Amino acid sequence: MLFARRTETDEPVVAMLASAIRRDISFGALRPDEKLKIDGLRQRYGGSSHSMRETLRMLVSEGMVEAINQRGFRVTSATEDDLADILLMRLEVEKLGLARAMAHGGVAWEAAVIAAHHQMMRAETALQNAPDDASVLTWDEACRGYTLTLVSACGSPRLIEMTGRFYNQSRRFRLARLREGRIDLHSRQLRHEALKAAVLERNTQDALLHLEEDIRADLRG
């Protein structure tokens, strides 16, 4: 056998480790191009050598970590070219997903969009009232949930998976902009109200325009 199958026992540990490392990459605790050594990561996050290697392989597949020519792993770079490429992919993937979801989604999908939007707005209000690490994390997770809900009725599991993958890759850029005060949360709320209204009215053209405007504003301003 060339590849060992991950056991059911490993899966919760790997998911937990991946979530913690993914979060620290997004928040800048693990810096772009930083080398990731198995022993050091185990001391910081726990887990066995095997589970940590599985975790890093998962993060490589997501584009959060790079394998270095059989010499280990490092955090992926975060250059202007990286940002431009991630922006391109988010626009292409999310607009396709939303268009398909608007064509195929029913009342249950509309209700899910309304609920996810409400959760995101509550998190945004909490962030404005108390901008600490916990509220930033809650807000970012709510934003991710809303993004995935918008495409959830597209009928393509791979398209949904790609939406989550490229959103994760964009997180450190948008969170850096948030820390620098370069995301206008009031303007963002207005954009999302307009996006929600267009979605519920099934106005695909306006919805896609609002979605593109929001993604660009979050990542480029």
C-alpha atoms as an extended CHARMM CRD file, in Angstrom:
* protein
*
       221  EXT
         1         1  MET       CA              0.0000000000        0.0000000000        0.0000000000  PROA      1               0.0000000000
         2         2  LEU       CA              1.4640000000        3.3410000000       -1.0460000000  PROA      2               0.0000000000
         3         3  PHE       CA             -0.6320000000        5.5650000000        1.2130000000  PROA      3               0.0000000000
         4         4  ALA       CA             -1.9140000000        4.8090000000        4.6930000000  PROA      4               0.0000000000
         5         5  ARG       CA             -5.5510000000        5.6190000000        5.2890000000  PROA      5               0.0000000000
         6         6  ARG       CA             -6.1940000000        8.0180000000        8.1270000000  PROA      6               0.0000000000
         7         7  THR       CA             -7.9850000000        6.1880000000       10.9210000000  PROA      7               0.0000000000
         8         8  GLU       CA            -11.2510000000        7.3790000000       12.4450000000  PROA      8               0.0000000000
         9         9  THR       CA             -9.3570000000        7.9770000000       15.6840000000  PROA      9               0.0000000000
        10        10  ASP       CA             -6.9560000000       10.3450000000       13.9010000000  PROA      10              0.0000000000
        11        11  GLU       CA             -9.6200000000       12.4110000000       12.1800000000  PROA      11              0.0000000000
        12        12  PRO       CA            -10.9080000000       14.4830000000       15.1570000000  PROA      12              0.0000000000
        13        13  VAL       CA             -7.3220000000       15.2050000000       16.2770000000  PROA      13              0.0000000000
        14        14  VAL       CA             -6.2370000000       16.2400000000       12.7930000000  PROA      14              0.0000000000
        15        15  ALA       CA             -9.3250000000       18.4460000000       12.3970000000  PROA      15              0.0000000000
        16        16  MET       CA             -8.6260000000       20.1210000000       15.7490000000  PROA      16              0.0000000000
        17        17  LEU       CA             -4.9520000000       20.6960000000       14.9580000000  PROA      17              0.0000000000
        18        18  ALA       CA             -5.7520000000       21.9890000000       11.4660000000  PROA      18              0.0000000000
        19        19  SER       CA             -8.2970000000       24.4190000000       12.8880000000  PROA      19              0.0000000000
        20        20  ALA       CA             -5.7870000000       25.8000000000       15.4120000000  PROA      20              0.0000000000
        21        21  ILE       CA             -2.9520000000       26.1840000000       12.8970000000  PROA      21              0.0000000000
        22        22  ARG       CA             -5.2950000000       27.6080000000       10.2590000000  PROA      22              0.0000000000
        23        23  ARG       CA             -6.4790000000       30.1860000000       12.7970000000  PROA      23              0.0000000000
        24        24  ASP       CA             -2.9380000000       31.1700000000       13.7680000000  PROA      24              0.0000000000
        25        25  ILE       CA             -1.9220000000       31.5680000000       10.1150000000  PROA      25              0.0000000000
        26        26  SER       CA             -5.0030000000       33.7350000000        9.5310000000  PROA      26              0.0000000000
        27        27  PHE       CA             -4.2780000000       35.9220000000       12.5710000000  PROA      27              0.0000000000
        28        28  GLY       CA             -0.5620000000       36.2360000000       11.7800000000  PROA      28              0.0000000000
        29        29  ALA       CA              0.6750000000       34.2700000000       14.8010000000  PROA      29              0.0000000000
        30        30  LEU       CA              2.3790000000       32.0380000000       12.2320000000  PROA      30              0.0000000000
        31        31  ARG       CA              4.0090000000       34.3610000000        9.7150000000  PROA      31              0.0000000000
        32        32  PRO       CA              4.2030000000       34.0230000000        5.9170000000  PROA      32              0.0000000000
        33        33  ASP       CA              7.1290000000       31.7870000000        4.8680000000  PROA      33              0.0000000000
        34        34  GLU       CA              7.7330000000       30.7120000000        8.4900000000  PROA      34              0.0000000000
        35        35  LYS       CA              9.1910000000       27.1990000000        8.6870000000  PROA      35              0.0000000000
        36        36  LEU       CA              6.9770000000       24.6910000000       10.4580000000  PROA      36              0.0000000000
        37        37  LYS       CA              8.8780000000       22.0050000000       12.3560000000  PROA      37              0.0000000000
        38        38  ILE       CA              6.9960000000       18.9590000000       13.5580000000  PROA      38              0.0000000000
        39        39  ASP       CA              8.5080000000       18.9480000000       17.0620000000  PROA      39              0.0000000000
        40        40  GLY       CA              7.9060000000       22.6450000000       17.5710000000  PROA      40              0.0000000000
        41        41  LEU       CA              4.3180000000       22.3800000000       16.3940000000  PROA      41              0.0000000000
        42        42  ARG       CA              3.6840000000       19.4120000000       18.7020000000  PROA      42              0.0000000000
        43        43  GLN       CA              4.9510000000       21.4100000000       21.6810000000  PROA      43              0.0000000000
        44        44  ARG       CA              2.7070000000       24.3060000000       20.7240000000  PROA      44              0.0000000000
        45        45  TYR       CA             -0.4660000000       22.4700000000       19.6580000000  PROA      45              0.0000000000
        46        46  GLY       CA             -0.1460000000       18.8970000000       20.9200000000  PROA      46              0.0000000000
        47        47  GLY       CA             -0.8000000000       15.7360000000       18.9250000000  PROA      47              0.0000000000
        48        48  SER       CA              1.5290000000       12.9850000000       17.7470000000  PROA      48              0.0000000000
        49        49  SER       CA              4.1290000000       13.2460000000       15.0090000000  PROA      49              0.0000000000
        50        50  HSD       CA              1.8470000000       11.2390000000       12.7390000000  PROA      50              0.0000000000
        51        51  SER       CA             -1.2230000000       13.4130000000       13.3690000000  PROA      51              0.0000000000
        52        52  MET       CA              0.8220000000       16.5950000000       12.8860000000  PROA      52              0.0000000000
        53        53  ARG       CA              2.1650000000       15.3720000000        9.5360000000  PROA      53              0.0000000000
        54        54  GLU       CA             -1.3990000000       14.5210000000        8.4790000000  PROA      54              0.0000000000
        55        55  THR       CA             -2.4770000000       17.9910000000        9.5800000000  PROA      55              0.0000000000
        56        56  LEU       CA              0.2420000000       19.6810000000        7.5570000000  PROA      56              0.0000000000
        57        57  ARG       CA             -0.6050000000       17.6000000000        4.4990000000  PROA      57              0.0000000000
        58        58  MET       CA             -4.2270000000       18.7210000000        4.8580000000  PROA      58              0.0000000000
        59        59  LEU       CA             -3.1590000000       22.3570000000        5.0870000000  PROA      59              0.0000000000
        60        60  VAL       CA             -0.9360000000       21.9120000000        2.0260000000  PROA      60              0.0000000000
        61        61  SER       CA             -3.9720000000       20.7060000000        0.0730000000  PROA      61              0.0000000000
        62        62  GLU       CA             -5.8300000000       23.8360000000        1.2330000000  PROA      62              0.0000000000
        63        63  GLY       CA             -3.0300000000       26.1600000000        0.1410000000  PROA      63              0.0000000000
        64        64  MET       CA             -2.2980000000       27.3760000000        3.6860000000  PROA      64              0.0000000000
        65        65  VAL       CA              1.0480000000       25.5380000000        3.9900000000  PROA      65              0.0000000000
        66        66  GLU       CA              3.7360000000       24.5890000000        1.4470000000  PROA      66              0.0000000000
        67        67  ALA       CA              5.9110000000       21.4800000000        1.3550000000  PROA      67              0.0000000000
        68        68  ILE       CA              9.5870000000       22.3760000000        0.8710000000  PROA      68              0.0000000000
        69        69  ASN       CA             11.2330000000       19.8340000000       -1.4440000000  PROA      69              0.0000000000
        70        70  GLN       CA             11.2400000000       16.9550000000        1.0690000000  PROA      70              0.0000000000
        71        71  ARG       CA             12.7760000000       19.2640000000        3.7030000000  PROA      71              0.0000000000
        72        72  GLY       CA              9.6810000000       20.0570000000        5.6900000000  PROA      72              0.0000000000
        73        73  PHE       CA              6.9120000000       22.6280000000        5.6030000000  PROA      73              0.0000000000
        74        74  ARG       CA              6.3990000000       26.3620000000        5.7810000000  PROA      74              0.0000000000
        75        75  VAL       CA              3.5270000000       28.8400000000        5.8510000000  PROA      75              0.0000000000
        76        76  THR       CA              2.6160000000       29.9580000000        2.3460000000  PROA      76              0.0000000000
        77        77  SER       CA              3.7730000000       33.3780000000        1.2040000000  PROA      77              0.0000000000
        78        78  ALA       CA              1.5370000000       36.4510000000        1.4130000000  PROA      78              0.0000000000
        79        79  THR       CA              2.7290000000       38.7360000000       -1.3670000000  PROA      79              0.0000000000
        80        80  GLU       CA              0.7560000000       41.1800000000       -3.4870000000  PROA      80              0.0000000000
        81        81  ASP       CA              0.8000000000       38.5900000000       -6.2690000000  PROA      81              0.0000000000
        82        82  ASP       CA             -0.6560000000       36.0070000000       -3.8640000000  PROA      82              0.0000000000
        83        83  LEU       CA             -3.4140000000       38.4330000000       -2.8950000000  PROA      83              0.0000000000
        84        84  ALA       CA             -4.2240000000       39.2350000000       -6.5200000000  PROA      84              0.0000000000
        85        85  ASP       CA             -4.4700000000       35.5400000000       -7.3530000000  PROA      85              0.0000000000
        86        86  ILE       CA             -6.6440000000       34.7460000000       -4.3330000000  PROA      86              0.0000000000
        87        87  LEU       CA             -8.8980000000       37.7050000000       -5.1700000000  PROA      87              0.0000000000
        88        88  LEU       CA             -9.2610000000       36.4190000000       -8.7300000000  PROA      88              0.0000000000
        89        89  MET       CA            -10.1980000000       32.9400000000       -7.5380000000  PROA      89              0.0000000000
        90        90  ARG       CA            -12.6560000000       34.1500000000       -4.9160000000  PROA      90              0.0000000000
        91        91  LEU       CA            -14.4380000000       36.2980000000       -7.4740000000  PROA      91              0.0000000000
        92        92  GLU       CA            -14.6600000000       33.5250000000      -10.0570000000  PROA      92              0.0000000000
        93        93  VAL       CA            -15.6630000000       30.7520000000       -7.6730000000  PROA      93              0.0000000000
        94        94  GLU       CA            -18.0980000000       32.6710000000       -5.4500000000  PROA      94              0.0000000000
        95        95  LYS       CA            -19.8790000000       34.4140000000       -8.3050000000  PROA      95              0.0000000000
        96        96  LEU       CA            -20.3700000000       31.0830000000      -10.0770000000  PROA      96              0.0000000000
        97        97  GLY       CA            -21.5670000000       29.4730000000       -6.8500000000  PROA      97              0.0000000000
        98        98  LEU       CA            -24.0060000000       32.2790000000       -6.0360000000  PROA      98              0.0000000000
        99        99  ALA       CA            -25.4370000000       32.3690000000       -9.5650000000  PROA      99              0.0000000000
       100       100  ARG       CA            -26.0740000000       28.6230000000       -9.4450000000  PROA      100             0.0000000000
       101       101  ALA       CA            -27.5220000000       28.8240000000       -5.9270000000  PROA      101             0.0000000000
       102       102  MET       CA            -29.9320000000       31.5730000000       -6.9780000000  PROA      102             0.0000000000
       103       103  ALA       CA            -31.0500000000       29.4410000000       -9.8940000000  PROA      103             0.0000000000
       104       104  HSD       CA            -31.5660000000       26.2670000000       -7.8490000000  PROA      104             0.0000000000
       105       105  GLY       CA            -32.0710000000       27.2870000000       -4.2040000000  PROA      105             0.0000000000
       106       106  GLY       CA            -35.5130000000       27.1840000000       -2.6440000000  PROA      106             0.0000000000
       107       107  VAL       CA            -37.2130000000       28.6830000000        0.3880000000  PROA      107             0.0000000000
       108       108  ALA       CA            -35.0180000000       26.6920000000        2.8060000000  PROA      108             0.0000000000
       109       109  TRP       CA            -31.9130000000       28.1900000000        1.2110000000  PROA      109             0.0000000000
       110       110  GLU       CA            -33.3920000000       31.7020000000        1.4590000000  PROA      110             0.0000000000
       111       111  ALA       CA            -34.0980000000       31.1100000000        5.1520000000  PROA      111             0.0000000000
       112       112  ALA       CA            -30.5210000000       29.8950000000        5.6770000000  PROA      112             0.0000000000
       113       113  VAL       CA            -29.1680000000       33.0270000000        3.9540000000  PROA      113             0.0000000000
       114       114  ILE       CA            -31.2950000000       35.2600000000        6.1990000000  PROA      114             0.0000000000
       115       115  ALA       CA            -30.1330000000       33.4010000000        9.3290000000  PROA      115             0.0000000000
       116       116  ALA       CA            -26.4550000000       33.4700000000        8.3380000000  PROA      116             0.0000000000
       117       117  HSD       CA            -26.6920000000       37.1620000000        7.4710000000  PROA      117             0.0000000000
       118       118  HSD       CA            -28.2820000000       37.8930000000       10.8630000000  PROA      118             0.0000000000
       119       119  GLN       CA            -25.5410000000       35.9690000000       12.6680000000  PROA      119             0.0000000000
       120       120  MET       CA            -22.8610000000       37.8720000000       10.7510000000  PROA      120             0.0000000000
       121       121  MET       CA            -24.4570000000       41.2520000000       11.5350000000  PROA      121             0.0000000000
       122       122  ARG       CA            -24.6890000000       40.3910000000       15.2440000000  PROA      122             0.0000000000
       123       123  ALA       CA            -21.0100000000       39.4050000000       15.2090000000  PROA      123             0.0000000000
       124       124  GLU       CA            -20.1480000000       42.6460000000       13.4270000000  PROA      124             0.0000000000
       125       125  THR       CA            -21.9880000000       44.6930000000       16.0560000000  PROA      125             0.0000000000
       126       126  ALA       CA            -20.1730000000       42.8250000000       18.8400000000  PROA      126             0.0000000000
       127       127  LEU       CA            -16.8670000000       43.4800000000       17.0690000000  PROA      127             0.0000000000
       128       128  GLN       CA            -17.5650000000       47.2050000000       16.8990000000  PROA      128             0.0000000000
       129       129  ASN       CA            -18.5220000000       47.3040000000       20.5700000000  PROA      129             0.0000000000
       130       130  ALA       CA            -15.5580000000       45.2440000000       21.8370000000  PROA      130             0.0000000000
       131       131  PRO       CA            -12.8300000000       44.7380000000       19.2060000000  PROA      131             0.0000000000
       132       132  ASP       CA            -10.8260000000       42.0170000000       20.9390000000  PROA      132             0.0000000000
       133       133  ASP       CA             -9.3920000000       38.7400000000       19.6120000000  PROA      133             0.0000000000
       134       134  ALA       CA            -12.4830000000       36.7480000000       20.5690000000  PROA      134             0.0000000000
       135       135  SER       CA            -14.8920000000       39.0770000000       18.7710000000  PROA      135             0.0000000000
       136       136  VAL       CA            -12.6330000000       39.1880000000       15.7060000000  PROA      136             0.0000000000
       137       137  LEU       CA            -12.5730000000       35.3910000000       15.5490000000  PROA      137             0.0000000000
       138       138  THR       CA            -16.3510000000       35.1450000000       16.0030000000  PROA      138             0.0000000000
       139       139  TRP       CA            -16.8890000000       37.7630000000       13.2840000000  PROA      139             0.0000000000
       140       140  ASP       CA            -14.5470000000       36.0700000000       10.8450000000  PROA      140             0.0000000000
       141       141  GLU       CA            -16.1790000000       32.6820000000       11.3970000000  PROA      141             0.0000000000
       142       142  ALA       CA            -19.6140000000       34.2460000000       10.8790000000  PROA      142             0.0000000000
       143       143  CYS       CA            -18.4170000000       35.8580000000        7.6530000000  PROA      143             0.0000000000
       144       144  ARG       CA            -17.1100000000       32.5050000000        6.4600000000  PROA      144             0.0000000000
       145       145  GLY       CA            -20.3930000000       30.8480000000        7.3570000000  PROA      145             0.0000000000
       146       146  TYR       CA            -22.3500000000       33.4450000000        5.4000000000  PROA      146             0.0000000000
       147       147  THR       CA            -20.0870000000       33.0500000000        2.3750000000  PROA      147             0.0000000000
       148       148  LEU       CA            -20.5970000000       29.2840000000        2.3720000000  PROA      148             0.0000000000
       149       149  THR       CA            -24.3400000000       29.6530000000        2.8840000000  PROA      149             0.0000000000
       150       150  LEU       CA            -24.6390000000       31.8890000000       -0.1760000000  PROA      150             0.0000000000
       151       151  VAL       CA            -23.2580000000       29.1120000000       -2.4010000000  PROA      151             0.0000000000
       152       152  SER       CA            -24.7100000000       26.1790000000       -0.4670000000  PROA      152             0.0000000000
       153       153  ALA       CA            -27.5330000000       25.5570000000       -2.9580000000  PROA      153             0.0000000000
       154       154  CYS       CA            -25.2460000000       25.5610000000       -6.0110000000  PROA      154             0.0000000000
       155       155  GLY       CA            -25.4810000000       21.7760000000       -6.3780000000  PROA      155             0.0000000000
       156       156  SER       CA            -21.7090000000       21.2130000000       -6.4940000000  PROA      156             0.0000000000
       157       157  PRO       CA            -19.8620000000       19.9450000000       -3.3910000000  PROA      157             0.0000000000
       158       158  ARG       CA            -16.5390000000       20.7150000000       -5.0960000000  PROA      158             0.0000000000
       159       159  LEU       CA            -17.5720000000       24.2910000000       -5.7670000000  PROA      159             0.0000000000
       160       160  ILE       CA            -18.5860000000       24.7050000000       -2.1280000000  PROA      160             0.0000000000
       161       161  GLU       CA            -15.2650000000       23.1870000000       -1.0090000000  PROA      161             0.0000000000
       162       162  MET       CA            -13.3370000000       25.5690000000       -3.2710000000  PROA      162             0.0000000000
       163       163  THR       CA            -15.2840000000       28.5210000000       -1.8710000000  PROA      163             0.0000000000
       164       164  GLY       CA            -14.1930000000       27.5770000000        1.6480000000  PROA      164             0.0000000000
       165       165  ARG       CA            -10.6160000000       26.9290000000        0.5600000000  PROA      165             0.0000000000
       166       166  PHE       CA            -10.0950000000       30.3060000000       -1.1150000000  PROA      166             0.0000000000
       167       167  TYR       CA            -11.9210000000       32.1070000000        1.6790000000  PROA      167             0.0000000000
       168       168  ASN       CA             -9.4650000000       30.5560000000        4.1540000000  PROA      168             0.0000000000
       169       169  GLN       CA             -6.5450000000       31.6510000000        2.0070000000  PROA      169             0.0000000000
       170       170  SER       CA             -7.8630000000       35.2280000000        2.0130000000  PROA      170             0.0000000000
       171       171  ARG       CA             -8.4030000000       35.4510000000        5.7650000000  PROA      171             0.0000000000
       172       172  ARG       CA             -4.9770000000       36.7270000000        6.8050000000  PROA      172             0.0000000000
       173       173  PHE       CA             -5.1870000000       39.5270000000        4.2340000000  PROA      173             0.0000000000
       174       174  ARG       CA             -8.6400000000       40.7250000000        5.3200000000  PROA      174             0.0000000000
       175       175  LEU       CA             -7.8420000000       40.3480000000        9.0370000000  PROA      175             0.0000000000
       176       176  ALA       CA             -4.6590000000       42.3760000000        8.5560000000  PROA      176             0.0000000000
       177       177  ARG       CA             -6.7420000000       45.0930000000        6.8880000000  PROA      177             0.0000000000
       178       178  LEU       CA             -9.2050000000       44.9330000000        9.7900000000  PROA      178             0.0000000000
       179       179  ARG       CA             -6.4080000000       45.3440000000       12.3550000000  PROA      179             0.0000000000
       180       180  GLU       CA             -5.1040000000       48.3250000000       10.3710000000  PROA      180             0.0000000000
       181       181  GLY       CA             -8.5420000000       49.9620000000       10.3890000000  PROA      181             0.0000000000
       182       182  ARG       CA             -8.8780000000       49.6560000000        6.6130000000  PROA      182             0.0000000000
       183       183  ILE       CA            -12.2540000000       47.8770000000        6.5750000000  PROA      183             0.0000000000
       184       184  ASP       CA            -15.2030000000       50.2410000000        6.9740000000  PROA      184             0.0000000000
       185       185  LEU       CA            -17.6960000000       48.0700000000        8.8570000000  PROA      185             0.0000000000
       186       186  HSD       CA            -20.5980000000       50.4940000000        8.3530000000  PROA      186             0.0000000000
       187       187  SER       CA            -20.1220000000       50.4750000000        4.5770000000  PROA      187             0.0000000000
       188       188  ARG       CA            -19.7620000000       46.7300000000        4.7230000000  PROA      188             0.0000000000
       189       189  GLN       CA            -23.1110000000       46.3730000000        6.4670000000  PROA      189             0.0000000000
       190       190  LEU       CA            -24.7930000000       48.4550000000        3.7570000000  PROA      190             0.0000000000
       191       191  ARG       CA            -23.2360000000       46.2830000000        1.0510000000  PROA      191             0.0000000000
       192       192  HSD       CA            -24.4680000000       43.1250000000        2.6960000000  PROA      192             0.0000000000
       193       193  GLU       CA            -27.9810000000       44.4650000000        3.1790000000  PROA      193             0.0000000000
       194       194  ALA       CA            -28.0290000000       45.2340000000       -0.5510000000  PROA      194             0.0000000000
       195       195  LEU       CA            -26.6420000000       41.7900000000       -1.3620000000  PROA      195             0.0000000000
       196       196  LYS       CA            -29.2190000000       40.0300000000        0.8140000000  PROA      196             0.0000000000
       197       197  ALA       CA            -32.0530000000       42.0400000000       -0.7450000000  PROA      197             0.0000000000
       198       198  ALA       CA            -30.8890000000       41.1970000000       -4.2660000000  PROA      198             0.0000000000
       199       199  VAL       CA            -30.6090000000       37.5130000000       -3.3730000000  PROA      199             0.0000000000
       200       200  LEU       CA            -34.1210000000       37.3810000000       -1.9200000000  PROA      200             0.0000000000
       201       201  GLU       CA            -35.5060000000       39.2730000000       -4.9200000000  PROA      201             0.0000000000
       202       202  ARG       CA            -33.7070000000       36.7720000000       -7.1900000000  PROA      202             0.0000000000
       203       203  ASN       CA            -31.9990000000       39.6580000000       -8.9770000000  PROA      203             0.0000000000
       204       204  THR       CA            -28.9020000000       37.7360000000      -10.0280000000  PROA      204             0.0000000000
       205       205  GLN       CA            -27.2070000000       40.6030000000      -11.8490000000  PROA      205             0.0000000000
       206       206  ASP       CA            -27.3770000000       42.9520000000       -8.8550000000  PROA      206             0.0000000000
       207       207  ALA       CA            -26.4540000000       40.1770000000       -6.4170000000  PROA      207             0.0000000000
       208       208  LEU       CA            -23.2960000000       39.3460000000       -8.3340000000  PROA      208             0.0000000000
       209       209  LEU       CA            -22.3430000000       43.0240000000       -8.5540000000  PROA      209             0.0000000000
       210       210  HSD       CA            -22.7900000000       43.4570000000       -4.7840000000  PROA      210             0.0000000000
       211       211  LEU       CA            -20.8570000000       40.2630000000       -4.0910000000  PROA      211             0.0000000000
       212       212  GLU       CA            -17.9270000000       41.3680000000       -6.2480000000  PROA      212             0.0000000000
       213       213  GLU       CA            -17.9440000000       44.8170000000       -4.6550000000  PROA      213             0.0000000000
       214       214  ASP       CA            -17.8160000000       43.2890000000       -1.1850000000  PROA      214             0.0000000000
       215       215  ILE       CA            -15.0160000000       40.8210000000       -1.9080000000  PROA      215             0.0000000000
       216       216  ARG       CA            -12.9180000000       43.5680000000       -3.5050000000  PROA      216             0.0000000000
       217       217  ALA       CA            -13.5880000000       45.9700000000       -0.6110000000  PROA      217             0.0000000000
       218       218  ASP       CA            -12.5990000000       43.3710000000        1.9930000000  PROA      218             0.0000000000
       219       219  LEU       CA             -9.3200000000       42.5250000000        0.2760000000  PROA      219             0.0000000000
       220       220  ARG       CA             -8.3210000000       45.6460000000       -1.6220000000  PROA      220             0.0000000000
       221       221  GLY       CA            -10.3960000000       48.5490000000       -0.3300000000  PROA      221             0.0000000000
